[in-house]
Short mmCIF file of C-alpha atoms in Angstrom, two decimals:
data_model
loop_
_atom_site.label_atom_id
_atom_site.label_comp_id
_atom_site.label_asym_id
_atom_site.label_seq_id
_atom_site.Cartn_x
_atom_site.Cartn_y
_atom_site.Cartn_z
CA UNK A 1 -8.69 32.94 4.23
CA UNK A 2 -4.98 31.69 2.22
CA UNK A 3 -1.69 31.43 3.67
CA UNK A 4 1.16 31.20 2.52
CA UNK A 5 3.64 29.08 4.73
CA UNK A 6 7.75 29.05 4.46
CA UNK A 7 9.01 25.70 5.39
CA UNK A 8 12.81 25.38 5.69
CA UNK A 9 13.89 21.80 4.62
CA UNK A 10 16.80 20.77 7.43
CA UNK A 11 19.34 17.81 7.22
CA UNK A 12 18.03 14.50 6.06
CA UNK A 13 15.50 16.45 3.99
CA UNK A 14 13.49 16.71 7.14
CA UNK A 15 10.57 19.18 6.36
CA UNK A 16 8.51 20.41 9.99
CA UNK A 17 4.76 21.49 9.42
CA UNK A 18 3.89 23.91 11.34
CA UNK A 19 0.87 23.48 13.99
CA UNK A 20 -1.55 25.83 11.24
CA UNK A 21 -1.11 23.56 8.58
CA UNK A 22 -1.88 19.96 10.89
CA UNK A 23 -5.00 21.50 12.24
CA UNK A 24 -5.91 22.43 8.53
CA UNK A 25 -5.46 18.84 7.24
CA UNK A 26 -6.58 16.83 10.35
CA UNK A 27 -3.05 15.29 10.58
CA UNK A 28 -1.19 14.45 13.76
CA UNK A 29 2.51 12.58 14.59
CA UNK A 30 2.54 9.22 13.31
CA UNK A 31 -0.62 10.25 10.55
CA UNK A 32 0.80 9.33 6.87
CA UNK A 33 0.88 11.93 4.27
CA UNK A 34 0.85 11.08 0.49
CA UNK A 35 3.92 13.69 -1.31
CA UNK A 36 2.80 13.68 -4.93
CA UNK A 37 5.31 16.15 -7.81
CA UNK A 38 3.64 17.62 -10.27
CA UNK A 39 5.35 20.39 -12.42
CA UNK A 40 8.16 20.71 -9.97
CA UNK A 41 6.23 20.98 -7.14
CA UNK A 42 5.84 19.38 -3.91
CA UNK A 43 1.92 18.61 -3.06
CA UNK A 44 1.10 16.86 0.37
CA UNK A 45 -1.86 15.52 1.77
CA UNK A 46 -2.97 12.81 4.03
CA UNK A 47 -3.66 9.54 3.53
CA UNK A 48 -7.13 8.41 4.36
CA UNK A 49 -7.81 4.89 4.33
CA UNK A 50 -11.32 4.06 3.15
CA UNK A 51 -12.91 1.50 5.19
CA UNK A 52 -14.97 -0.88 3.71
CA UNK A 53 -17.47 -3.40 5.37
CA UNK A 54 -16.91 -6.79 3.71
CA UNK A 55 -18.80 -9.93 4.69
CA UNK A 56 -16.77 -12.21 5.96
CA UNK A 57 -17.59 -15.80 4.37
CA UNK A 58 -16.96 -13.90 1.02
CA UNK A 59 -13.44 -13.35 1.75
CA UNK A 60 -13.37 -16.71 3.13
CA UNK A 61 -15.01 -18.60 0.03
CA UNK A 62 -12.40 -16.71 -2.51
CA UNK A 63 -9.37 -17.22 0.30
CA UNK A 64 -9.97 -21.08 -0.04
CA UNK A 65 -10.80 -20.65 -4.09
CA UNK A 66 -7.50 -19.18 -4.29
CA UNK A 67 -5.80 -22.29 -2.38
CA UNK A 68 -7.29 -25.02 -4.41
CA UNK A 69 -5.96 -22.37 -7.59
CA UNK A 70 -2.49 -22.88 -5.99
CA UNK A 71 -1.84 -26.10 -5.05
CA UNK A 72 -3.48 -27.12 -8.43
CA UNK A 73 -0.54 -24.87 -10.03
CA UNK A 74 1.70 -26.34 -7.73
CA UNK A 75 0.68 -30.18 -8.79
CA UNK A 76 1.21 -28.90 -12.43
CA UNK A 77 4.33 -27.68 -11.99
CA UNK A 78 5.21 -30.70 -9.70
CA UNK A 79 4.23 -33.52 -12.40
CA UNK A 80 6.22 -31.43 -15.67
CA UNK A 81 9.24 -31.44 -13.01
CA UNK A 82 8.58 -35.77 -13.01
CA UNK A 83 7.74 -35.58 -16.68
CA UNK A 84 10.88 -33.86 -17.88
CA UNK A 85 13.43 -35.11 -16.08
CA UNK A 86 14.95 -38.36 -17.18
CA UNK A 87 14.29 -42.09 -15.01
CA UNK A 88 16.76 -43.76 -13.92
CA UNK A 89 17.63 -46.97 -15.31
#
């Protein structure tokens, strides 16, 4: 059954979602909703993050590689600064 709700915009832009809407969306207090504006209409939908299984060993390897790259970049920047700075004679 399709139901149309009339909602009132309150002070500071607050909209109260009736219980029926919250139940249909499966949302409750402190859940996050995504607000999308399309063709002058407001579309609200619940944010349902996907749970992804990750191999912690792979994550550690990626973080180590990224850390190594950062250190090399910092060394390059430091070397370039030393090379470009006038030496005191």
